[in-house]
Coordinates of C-alpha atoms in Angstrom, one line a residue:
X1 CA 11.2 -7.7 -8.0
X2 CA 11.3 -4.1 -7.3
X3 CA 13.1 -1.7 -9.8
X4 CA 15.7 1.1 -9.8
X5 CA 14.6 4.2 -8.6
X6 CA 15.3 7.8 -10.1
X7 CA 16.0 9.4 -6.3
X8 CA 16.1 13.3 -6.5
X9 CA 18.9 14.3 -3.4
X10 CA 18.2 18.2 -3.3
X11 CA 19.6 18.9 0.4
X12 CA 22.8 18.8 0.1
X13 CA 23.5 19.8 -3.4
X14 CA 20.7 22.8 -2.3
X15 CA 22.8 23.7 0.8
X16 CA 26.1 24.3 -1.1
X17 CA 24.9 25.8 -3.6
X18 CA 22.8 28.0 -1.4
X19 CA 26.3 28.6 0.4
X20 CA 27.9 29.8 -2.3
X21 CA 24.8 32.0 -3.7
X22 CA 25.2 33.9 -0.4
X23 CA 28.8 34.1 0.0
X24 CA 28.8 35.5 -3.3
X25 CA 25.8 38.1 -2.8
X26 CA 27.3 39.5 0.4
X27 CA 30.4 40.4 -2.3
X28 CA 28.4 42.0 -4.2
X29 CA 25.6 44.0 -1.8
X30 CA 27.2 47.5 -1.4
X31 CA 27.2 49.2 1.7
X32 CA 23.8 50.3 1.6
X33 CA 22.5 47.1 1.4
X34 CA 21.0 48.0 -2.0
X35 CA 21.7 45.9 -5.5
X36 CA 21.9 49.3 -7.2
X37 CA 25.5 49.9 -7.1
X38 CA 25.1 51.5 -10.1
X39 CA 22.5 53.9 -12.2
X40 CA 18.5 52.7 -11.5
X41 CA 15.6 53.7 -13.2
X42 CA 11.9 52.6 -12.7
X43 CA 11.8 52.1 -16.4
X44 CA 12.8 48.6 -18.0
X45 CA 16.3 48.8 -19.5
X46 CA 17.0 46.4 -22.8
X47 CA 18.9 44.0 -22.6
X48 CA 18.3 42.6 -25.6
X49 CA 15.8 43.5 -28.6
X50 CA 15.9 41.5 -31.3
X51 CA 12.3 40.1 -33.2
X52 CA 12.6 36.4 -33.1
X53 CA 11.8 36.4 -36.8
X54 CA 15.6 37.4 -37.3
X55 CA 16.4 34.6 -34.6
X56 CA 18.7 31.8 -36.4
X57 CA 19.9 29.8 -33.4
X58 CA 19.6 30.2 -30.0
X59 CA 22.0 27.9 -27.5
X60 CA 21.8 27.3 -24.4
X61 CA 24.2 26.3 -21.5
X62 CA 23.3 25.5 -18.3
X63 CA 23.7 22.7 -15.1
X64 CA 21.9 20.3 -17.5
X65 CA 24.1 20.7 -20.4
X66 CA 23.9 22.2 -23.8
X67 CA 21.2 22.5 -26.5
X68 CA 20.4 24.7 -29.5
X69 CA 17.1 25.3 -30.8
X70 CA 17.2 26.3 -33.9
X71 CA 15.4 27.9 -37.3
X72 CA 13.2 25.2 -38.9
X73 CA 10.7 28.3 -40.9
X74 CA 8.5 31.0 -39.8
X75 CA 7.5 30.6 -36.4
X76 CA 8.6 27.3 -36.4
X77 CA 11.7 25.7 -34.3
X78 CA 12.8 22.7 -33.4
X79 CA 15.6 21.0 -31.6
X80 CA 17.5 18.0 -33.5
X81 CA 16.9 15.3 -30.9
X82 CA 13.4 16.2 -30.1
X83 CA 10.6 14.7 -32.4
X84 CA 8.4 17.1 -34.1
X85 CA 5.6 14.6 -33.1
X86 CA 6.7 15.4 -29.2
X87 CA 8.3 18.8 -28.9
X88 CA 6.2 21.8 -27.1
X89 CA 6.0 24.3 -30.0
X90 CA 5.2 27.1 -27.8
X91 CA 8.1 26.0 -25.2
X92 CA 10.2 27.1 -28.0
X93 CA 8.1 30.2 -28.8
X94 CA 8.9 31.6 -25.6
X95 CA 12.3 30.9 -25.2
X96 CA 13.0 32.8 -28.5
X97 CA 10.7 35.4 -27.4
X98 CA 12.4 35.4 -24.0
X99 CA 16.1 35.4 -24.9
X100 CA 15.5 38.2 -27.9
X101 CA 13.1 40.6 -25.6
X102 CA 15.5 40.1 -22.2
X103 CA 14.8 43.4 -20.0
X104 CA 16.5 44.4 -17.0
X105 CA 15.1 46.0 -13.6
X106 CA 18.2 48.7 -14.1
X107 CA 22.0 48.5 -13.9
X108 CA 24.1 47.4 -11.4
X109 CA 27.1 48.7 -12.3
X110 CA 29.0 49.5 -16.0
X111 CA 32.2 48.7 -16.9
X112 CA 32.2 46.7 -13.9
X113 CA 36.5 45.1 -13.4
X114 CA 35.1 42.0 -10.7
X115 CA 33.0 40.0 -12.8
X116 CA 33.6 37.3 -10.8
X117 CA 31.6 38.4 -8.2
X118 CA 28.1 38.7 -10.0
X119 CA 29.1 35.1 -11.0
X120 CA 30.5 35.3 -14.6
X121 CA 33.1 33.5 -14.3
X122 CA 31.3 30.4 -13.7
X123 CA 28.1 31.5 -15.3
X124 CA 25.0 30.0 -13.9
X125 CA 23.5 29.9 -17.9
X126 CA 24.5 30.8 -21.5
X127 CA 22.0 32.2 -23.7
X128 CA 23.9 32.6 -27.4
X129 CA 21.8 34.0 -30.2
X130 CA 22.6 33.7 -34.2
X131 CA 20.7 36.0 -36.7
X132 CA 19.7 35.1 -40.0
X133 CA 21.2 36.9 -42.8
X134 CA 23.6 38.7 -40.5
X135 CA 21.0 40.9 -39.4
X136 CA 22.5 41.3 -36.5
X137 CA 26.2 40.5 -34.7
X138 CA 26.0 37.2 -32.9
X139 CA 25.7 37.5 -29.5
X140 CA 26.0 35.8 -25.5
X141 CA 24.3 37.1 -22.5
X142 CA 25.6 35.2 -19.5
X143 CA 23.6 34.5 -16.6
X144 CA 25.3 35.1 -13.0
X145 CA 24.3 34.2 -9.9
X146 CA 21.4 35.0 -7.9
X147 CA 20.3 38.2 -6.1
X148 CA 17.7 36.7 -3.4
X149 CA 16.4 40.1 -2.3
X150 CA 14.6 40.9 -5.3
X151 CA 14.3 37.3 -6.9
X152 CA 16.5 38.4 -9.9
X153 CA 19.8 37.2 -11.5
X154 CA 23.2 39.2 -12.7
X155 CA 23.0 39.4 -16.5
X156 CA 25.7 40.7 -19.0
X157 CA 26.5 40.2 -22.7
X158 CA 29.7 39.4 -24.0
X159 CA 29.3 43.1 -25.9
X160 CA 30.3 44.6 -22.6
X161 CA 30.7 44.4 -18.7
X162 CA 27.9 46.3 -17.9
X163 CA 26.0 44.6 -15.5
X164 CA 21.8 44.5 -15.0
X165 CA 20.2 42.7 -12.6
X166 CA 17.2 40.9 -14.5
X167 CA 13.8 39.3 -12.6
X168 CA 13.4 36.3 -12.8
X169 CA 10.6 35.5 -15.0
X170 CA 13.3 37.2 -17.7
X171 CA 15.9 34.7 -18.0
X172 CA 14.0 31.7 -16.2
X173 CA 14.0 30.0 -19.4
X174 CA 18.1 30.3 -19.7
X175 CA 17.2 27.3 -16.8
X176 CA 15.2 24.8 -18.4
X177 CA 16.3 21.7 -20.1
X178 CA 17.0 20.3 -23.2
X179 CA 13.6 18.1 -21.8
X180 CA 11.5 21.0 -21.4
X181 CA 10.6 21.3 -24.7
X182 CA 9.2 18.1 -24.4
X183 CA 5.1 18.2 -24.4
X184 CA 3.7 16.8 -21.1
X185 CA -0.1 17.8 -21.1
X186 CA -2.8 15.7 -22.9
X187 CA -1.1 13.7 -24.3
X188 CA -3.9 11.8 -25.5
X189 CA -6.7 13.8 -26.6
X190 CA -9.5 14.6 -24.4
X191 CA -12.5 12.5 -24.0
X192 CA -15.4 13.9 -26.4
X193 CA -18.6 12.7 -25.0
X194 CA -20.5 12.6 -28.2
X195 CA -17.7 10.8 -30.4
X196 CA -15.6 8.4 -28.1
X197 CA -16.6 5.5 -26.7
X198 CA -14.2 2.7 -25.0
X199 CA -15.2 -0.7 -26.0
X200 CA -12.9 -2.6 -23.5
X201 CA -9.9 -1.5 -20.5
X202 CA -7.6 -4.0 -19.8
X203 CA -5.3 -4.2 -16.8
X204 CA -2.3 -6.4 -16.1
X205 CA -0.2 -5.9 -13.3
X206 CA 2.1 -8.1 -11.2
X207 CA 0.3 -8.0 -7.7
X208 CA -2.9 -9.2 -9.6
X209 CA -3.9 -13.2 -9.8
X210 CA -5.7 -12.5 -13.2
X211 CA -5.9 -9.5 -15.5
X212 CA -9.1 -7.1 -14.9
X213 CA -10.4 -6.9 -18.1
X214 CA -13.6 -4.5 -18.6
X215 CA -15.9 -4.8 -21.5
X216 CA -18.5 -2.4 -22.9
X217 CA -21.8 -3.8 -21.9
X218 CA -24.1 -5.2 -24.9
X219 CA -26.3 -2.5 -25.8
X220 CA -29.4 -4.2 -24.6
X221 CA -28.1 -5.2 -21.7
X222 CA -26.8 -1.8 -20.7
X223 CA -30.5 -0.4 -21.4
X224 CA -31.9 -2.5 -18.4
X225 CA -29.1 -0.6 -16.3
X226 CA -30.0 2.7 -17.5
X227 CA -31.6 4.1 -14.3
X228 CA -28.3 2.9 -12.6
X229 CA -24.7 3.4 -13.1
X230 CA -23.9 0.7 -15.0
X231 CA -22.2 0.4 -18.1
X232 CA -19.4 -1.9 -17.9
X233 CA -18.4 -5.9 -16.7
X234 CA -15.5 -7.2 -15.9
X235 CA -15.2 -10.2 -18.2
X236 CA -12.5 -11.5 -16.4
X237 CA -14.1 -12.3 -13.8
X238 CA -17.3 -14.1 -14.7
X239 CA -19.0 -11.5 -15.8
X240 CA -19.6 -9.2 -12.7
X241 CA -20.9 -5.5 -13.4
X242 CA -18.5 -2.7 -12.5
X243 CA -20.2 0.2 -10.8
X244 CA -19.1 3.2 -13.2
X245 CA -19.2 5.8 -10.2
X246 CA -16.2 3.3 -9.2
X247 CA -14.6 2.9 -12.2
X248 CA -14.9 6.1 -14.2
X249 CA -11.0 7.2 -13.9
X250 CA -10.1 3.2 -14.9
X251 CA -12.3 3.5 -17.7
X252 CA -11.6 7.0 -18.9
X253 CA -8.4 7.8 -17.5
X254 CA -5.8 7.5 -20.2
X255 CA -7.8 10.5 -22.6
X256 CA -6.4 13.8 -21.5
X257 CA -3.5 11.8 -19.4
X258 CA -0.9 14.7 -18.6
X259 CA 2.8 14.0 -17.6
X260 CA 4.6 16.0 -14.6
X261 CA 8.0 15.4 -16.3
X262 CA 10.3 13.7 -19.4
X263 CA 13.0 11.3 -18.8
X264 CA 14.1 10.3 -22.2
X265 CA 13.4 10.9 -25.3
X266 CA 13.8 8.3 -28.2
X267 CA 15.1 6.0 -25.1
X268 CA 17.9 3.3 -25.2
X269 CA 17.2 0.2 -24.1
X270 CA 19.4 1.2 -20.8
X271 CA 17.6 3.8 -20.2
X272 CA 14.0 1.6 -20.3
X273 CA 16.2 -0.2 -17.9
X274 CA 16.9 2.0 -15.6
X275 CA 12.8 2.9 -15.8
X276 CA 11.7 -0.5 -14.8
X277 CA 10.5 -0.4 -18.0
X278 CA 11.6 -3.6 -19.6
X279 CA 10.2 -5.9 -17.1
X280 CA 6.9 -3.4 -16.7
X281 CA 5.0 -3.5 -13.6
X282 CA 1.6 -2.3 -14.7
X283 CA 0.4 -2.5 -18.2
X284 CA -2.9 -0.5 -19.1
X285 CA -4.9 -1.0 -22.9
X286 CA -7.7 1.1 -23.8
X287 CA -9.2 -0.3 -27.0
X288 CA -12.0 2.7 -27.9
X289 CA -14.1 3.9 -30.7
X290 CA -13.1 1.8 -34.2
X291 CA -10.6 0.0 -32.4
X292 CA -8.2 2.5 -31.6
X293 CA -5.7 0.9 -29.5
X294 CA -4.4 3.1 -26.7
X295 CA -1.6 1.5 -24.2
X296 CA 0.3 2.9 -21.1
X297 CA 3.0 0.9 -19.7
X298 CA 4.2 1.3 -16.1
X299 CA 7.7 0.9 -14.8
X300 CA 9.3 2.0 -11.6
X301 CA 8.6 4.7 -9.0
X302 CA 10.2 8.1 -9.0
X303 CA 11.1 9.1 -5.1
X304 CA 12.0 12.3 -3.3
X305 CA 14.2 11.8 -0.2
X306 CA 13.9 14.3 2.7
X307 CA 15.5 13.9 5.8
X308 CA 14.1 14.3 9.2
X309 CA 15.8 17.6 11.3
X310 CA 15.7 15.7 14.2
X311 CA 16.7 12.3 13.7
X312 CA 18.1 12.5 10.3
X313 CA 16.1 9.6 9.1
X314 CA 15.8 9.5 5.4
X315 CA 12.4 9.9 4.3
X316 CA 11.6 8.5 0.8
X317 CA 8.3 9.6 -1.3
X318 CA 6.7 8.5 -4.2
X319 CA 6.1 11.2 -6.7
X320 CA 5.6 9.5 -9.6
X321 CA 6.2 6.8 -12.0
X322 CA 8.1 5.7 -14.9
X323 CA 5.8 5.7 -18.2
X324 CA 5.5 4.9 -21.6
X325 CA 2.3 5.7 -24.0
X326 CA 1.9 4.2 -27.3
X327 CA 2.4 6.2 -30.2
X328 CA 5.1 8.3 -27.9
X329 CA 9.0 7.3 -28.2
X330 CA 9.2 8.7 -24.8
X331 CA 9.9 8.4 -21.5
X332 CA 7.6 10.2 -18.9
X333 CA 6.8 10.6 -15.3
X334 CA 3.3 10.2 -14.3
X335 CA 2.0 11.7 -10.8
X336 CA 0.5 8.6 -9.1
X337 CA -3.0 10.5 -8.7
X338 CA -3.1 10.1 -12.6
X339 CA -2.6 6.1 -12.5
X340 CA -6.0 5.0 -10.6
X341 CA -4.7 1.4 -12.6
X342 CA -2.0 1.1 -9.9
X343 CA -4.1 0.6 -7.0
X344 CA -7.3 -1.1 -9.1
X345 CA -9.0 -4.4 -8.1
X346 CA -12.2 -6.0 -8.9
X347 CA -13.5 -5.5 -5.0
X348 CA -13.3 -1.5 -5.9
X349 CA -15.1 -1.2 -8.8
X350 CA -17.8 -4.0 -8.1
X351 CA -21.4 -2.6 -9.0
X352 CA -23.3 -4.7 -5.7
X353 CA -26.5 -4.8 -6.4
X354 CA -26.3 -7.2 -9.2
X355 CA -29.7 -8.2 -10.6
X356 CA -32.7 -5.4 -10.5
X357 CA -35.4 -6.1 -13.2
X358 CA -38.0 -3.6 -13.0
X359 CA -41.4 -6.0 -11.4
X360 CA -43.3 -4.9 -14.3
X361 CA -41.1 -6.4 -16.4
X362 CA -41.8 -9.7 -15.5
X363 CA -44.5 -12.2 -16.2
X364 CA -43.5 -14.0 -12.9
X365 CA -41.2 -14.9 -9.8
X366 CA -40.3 -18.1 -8.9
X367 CA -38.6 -19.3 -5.5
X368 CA -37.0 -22.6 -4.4
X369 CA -36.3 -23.3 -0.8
X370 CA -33.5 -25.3 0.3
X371 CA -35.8 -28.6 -1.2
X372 CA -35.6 -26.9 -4.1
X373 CA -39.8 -27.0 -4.1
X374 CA -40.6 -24.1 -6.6
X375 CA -43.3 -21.2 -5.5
X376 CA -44.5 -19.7 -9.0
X377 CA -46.0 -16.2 -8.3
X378 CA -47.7 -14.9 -11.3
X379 CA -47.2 -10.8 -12.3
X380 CA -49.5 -9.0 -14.6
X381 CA -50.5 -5.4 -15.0
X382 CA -48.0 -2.1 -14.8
X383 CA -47.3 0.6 -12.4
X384 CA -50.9 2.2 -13.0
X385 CA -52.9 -1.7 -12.0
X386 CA -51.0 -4.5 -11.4
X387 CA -51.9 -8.2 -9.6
X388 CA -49.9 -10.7 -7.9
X389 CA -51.1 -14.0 -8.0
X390 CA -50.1 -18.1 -6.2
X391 CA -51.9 -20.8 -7.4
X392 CA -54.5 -19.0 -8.8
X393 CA -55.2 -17.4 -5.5
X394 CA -54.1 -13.2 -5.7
X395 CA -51.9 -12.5 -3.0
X396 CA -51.8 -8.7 -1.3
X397 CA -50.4 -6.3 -3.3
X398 CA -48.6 -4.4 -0.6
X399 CA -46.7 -7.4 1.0
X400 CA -45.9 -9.6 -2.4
X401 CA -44.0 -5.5 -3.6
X402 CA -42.2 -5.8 -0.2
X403 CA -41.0 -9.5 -0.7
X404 CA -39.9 -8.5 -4.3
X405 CA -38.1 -5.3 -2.6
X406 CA -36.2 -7.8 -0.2
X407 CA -35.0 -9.9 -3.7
X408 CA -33.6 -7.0 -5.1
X409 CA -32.0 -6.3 -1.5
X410 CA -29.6 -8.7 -2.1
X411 CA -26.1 -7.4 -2.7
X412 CA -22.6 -8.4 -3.4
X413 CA -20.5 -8.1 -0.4
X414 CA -17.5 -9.5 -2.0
X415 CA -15.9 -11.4 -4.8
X416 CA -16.0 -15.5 -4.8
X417 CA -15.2 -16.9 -8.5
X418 CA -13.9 -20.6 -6.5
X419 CA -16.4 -23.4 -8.3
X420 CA -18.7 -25.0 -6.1
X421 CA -18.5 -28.4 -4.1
X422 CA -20.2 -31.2 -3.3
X423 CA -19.8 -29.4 0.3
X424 CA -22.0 -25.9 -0.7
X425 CA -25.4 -26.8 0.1
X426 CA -28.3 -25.2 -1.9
X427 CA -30.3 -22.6 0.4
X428 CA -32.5 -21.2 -1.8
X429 CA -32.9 -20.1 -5.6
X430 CA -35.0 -16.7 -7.4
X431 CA -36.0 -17.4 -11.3
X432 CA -37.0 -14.2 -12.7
X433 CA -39.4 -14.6 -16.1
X434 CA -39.2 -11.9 -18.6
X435 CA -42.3 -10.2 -20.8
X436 CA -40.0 -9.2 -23.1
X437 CA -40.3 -12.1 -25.9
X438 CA -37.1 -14.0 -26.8
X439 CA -34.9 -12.8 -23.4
X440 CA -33.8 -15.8 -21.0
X441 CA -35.0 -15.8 -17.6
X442 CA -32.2 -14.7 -14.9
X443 CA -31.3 -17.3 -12.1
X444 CA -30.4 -16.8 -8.7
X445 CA -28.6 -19.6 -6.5
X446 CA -27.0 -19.3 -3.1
X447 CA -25.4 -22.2 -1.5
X448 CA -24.3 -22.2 1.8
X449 CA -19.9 -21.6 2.4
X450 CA -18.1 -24.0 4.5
X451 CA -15.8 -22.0 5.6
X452 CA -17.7 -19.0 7.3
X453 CA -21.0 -17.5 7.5
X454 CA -21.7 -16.4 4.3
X455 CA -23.5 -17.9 1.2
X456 CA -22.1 -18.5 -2.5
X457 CA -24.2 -16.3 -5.0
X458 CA -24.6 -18.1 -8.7
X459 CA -25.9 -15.5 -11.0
X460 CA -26.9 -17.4 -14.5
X461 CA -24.9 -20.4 -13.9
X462 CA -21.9 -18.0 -12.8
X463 CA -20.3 -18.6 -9.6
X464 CA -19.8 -14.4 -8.3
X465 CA -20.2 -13.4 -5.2
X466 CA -20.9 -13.6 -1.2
X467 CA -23.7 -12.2 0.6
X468 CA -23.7 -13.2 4.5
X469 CA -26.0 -16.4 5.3
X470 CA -28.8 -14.3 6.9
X471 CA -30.1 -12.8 3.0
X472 CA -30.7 -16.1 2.5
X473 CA -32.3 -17.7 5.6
X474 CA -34.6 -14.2 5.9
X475 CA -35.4 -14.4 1.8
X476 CA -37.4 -17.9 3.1
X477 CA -38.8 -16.4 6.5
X478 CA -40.6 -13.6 3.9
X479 CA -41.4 -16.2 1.3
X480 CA -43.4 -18.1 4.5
X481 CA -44.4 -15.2 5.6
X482 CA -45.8 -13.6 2.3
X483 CA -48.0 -17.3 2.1
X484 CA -49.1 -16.9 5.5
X485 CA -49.9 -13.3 5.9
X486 CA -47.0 -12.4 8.9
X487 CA -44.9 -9.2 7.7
X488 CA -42.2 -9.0 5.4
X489 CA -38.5 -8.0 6.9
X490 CA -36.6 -5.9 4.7
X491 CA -33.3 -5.8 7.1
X492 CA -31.0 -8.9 7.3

């Protein structure tokens, strides 16, 4: 079932707004076309200048509502309903810095009469500072409207109606929200190479028939894949190897996770509502290192809506999604290039060439054809001298390395975990014997699909994968042709 939607409608909110910003700038824009209606100077002129050490409170007002940050010790603030645990302590860092240091680009006019046309009569923010120990008289500076020529705002105090016009990078945090001084980046540390490992990923989602659940291969088995990239199976399904080229940002992509917004913080159970969030769509556990437990739950898009100029078609795009992390009593917004566990299947992060054990470490090969009559080929030597013997009788060197280059050639071409019938016919088998003392030999099967031309790949007694028909039917042309010295085909 699909979930509400936060929808962010900007055009015509944007428009009247805009409207008004203008109507009130031409008000304001002397003759001369020039903001300076008034005395300039090419020096900064104060504003404010206060140390933030002597900074008690400082409130803000704006579109998004009200807030105080206030005094929690030296260099250290906080806003009541903003866990320590989650605030930005540097967000609030600036803003003090900001509102006490606020310098103007010169002044517009003194003892100005219409206030109401720089916009102080509706102010577009509030910046009120308290000062510890009455160092200093408490003060407002109010935040007018716009001037769009320069990128800069009307700015007074309540001290006076002098009027400066300030850039914007002075009073832009007078704009930001009570949610702004919630932390959005990393938060979960980074991945450290040397000291984290993840030990299993686990993805539930509604679109999937099963979870994908991806363990940490043994550490014996991972060493026969360390040429390749390798390092993973999915357990859920039978045990097929994820390809970690594939799969890196599935595996790895919760340490470092960054968030492009807040929602809520300490969220009602309405709100996790309104976030798709109690009836989650996507559900993402990391269990890493000594079973630290790391979980991202999914809810509901975000959407922007545009509208088309010409045929005023609404257009509606996904910019993000509802989230919650573990450990976090907030809600976030996630950009949908950090959630690869959205889009994830099995068929994406399948590792296809399955089964390569290195010839040399083998004692042997044995093929069955579609009889299931066995053809033991014996293997001894290494790299440097190496034999290849049937019955007794050595078999060329060159041709038995290009047959065993063909059985490695077979890949998985898709995903089959259905268990066989009496209907899949056996087509041919590959036993491959180990040197290494104590380790089971690996068994190849492919049976022949009913319902198109492909065959059924049984790895270990593990129904896995497809391969088309031809691997199979060429893999005995070679074996016939290996016996009877015609040449080996490596295409199929």
């Amino acid at each position: 079932m699909k979930k509400n939607t936060k929808i962010i409608l900007g055009s015509v909110i944007g428009i009247a707004v805009l409207g008004a910003a203008t109507l009130a700038l031409v008000l304001t824009q002397p003759e001369s076309d020039n903001a300076d209606s008034g005395t300039s100077s090419s020096e900064t002129v104060s504003v404010t200048d206060y140390t933030t050490d002597d900074i008690s409170t400082l409130t803000i007002s704006n579109e998004s509502g009200e807030y105080t940050i206030n005094r929690l010790g030296k260099e250290k603030w906080g806003i009541d309903s903003i866990p320590e645990a989650l605030a930005n302590s540097s967000a609030y860092s600036t803003a003090m810095s900001s509102a006490g240091g606020i310098g103007a680009k010169q002044i517009v006019e003194e003892n100005a009469t219409d206030l109401a046309k720089y916009g102080f009569d509706k102010p577009t923010a509030t910046v009120k500072m308290t000062f510890k120990d009455n160092k200093a008289e408490d003060i407002t500076c109010l935040i007018g409207i716009k001037y769009e020529g320069e990128n800069s705002w009307y700015v007074k105090t309540d001290k006076s109606d002098t009027v400066y016009l300030v850039a914007n990078a002075g009073v832009s945090f007078a704009m930001n929200s009570e949610l702004s001084y919630v932390n959005k980046s990393t938060l979960v540390a980074a991945y450290d190479s040397e000291n984290d490992k993840v030990n299993r990923v686990r993805i539930e989602r509604k679109d999937l028939d099963k979870d994908i659940v991806l363990d940490k291969l043994p550490e014996e088995t991972e060493k026969e894949f360390s040429s390749t990239y390798v390092a993973y199976e999915m357990s859920s399904h039978n045990n097929i190897l994820a390809d970690d080229e594939l799969d890196k940002k599935v595996i790895y992509g919760l340490f470092g996770i960054s968030a492009s917004d807040v929602f809520a913080v300490s969220p009602t159970d309405e709100q996790k509502k309104q976030a798709g969030l109690d009836d989650p769509n996507c559900t993402v556990t990391m269990v890493s290192n000594k079973e630290t437990v790391t979980k991202l739950t999914l809810g509901s898009a975000v959407y922007t809506v545009t509208k088309n100029d010409e045929t005023g078609e609404e257009i509606k795009t996904i910019t993000g999604y509802y989230g919650m992390l573990s450990g976090k009593d907030a809600i976030y917004v996630f950009s949908p290039d950090s959630l690869p566990w959205l889009t994830a299947t099995p068929e994406n992060m399948l590792y296809k060439l399955f089964l390569t054990p290195y010839i040399y470490y083998l004692d042997g090969v044995t093929i069955y054809d579609s009889d299931r009559k066995a053809y033991d080929f014996t293997i001894t030597g290494d790299a440097d001298k190496s034999s290849f013997t049937y019955e007794g009788k050595k078999v060329d060197s060159a041709k038995f390395k290009a047959f065993y280059q063909y059985l490695l050639s077979a890949y998985a071409e898709q995903i089959y975990l259905d268990d066989l019938t009496g209907d899949n016919k056996f087509i041919a088998g590959v036993t491959y014997d180990h040197r290494e003392e104590g380790k089971e030999s690996d068994v190849v099967e492919f049976y022949a699909s009913e319902s198109d031309r492909t065959c059924i790949i049984v790895v270990n007694g593990d129904v896995r994968y497809k391969v088309r028909q031809i691997y199979a039917t060429r893999l005995l042309e070679n074996l016939n042709a290996l016996l009877s010295g015609g040449e080996i085909v490596s295409e199929f």
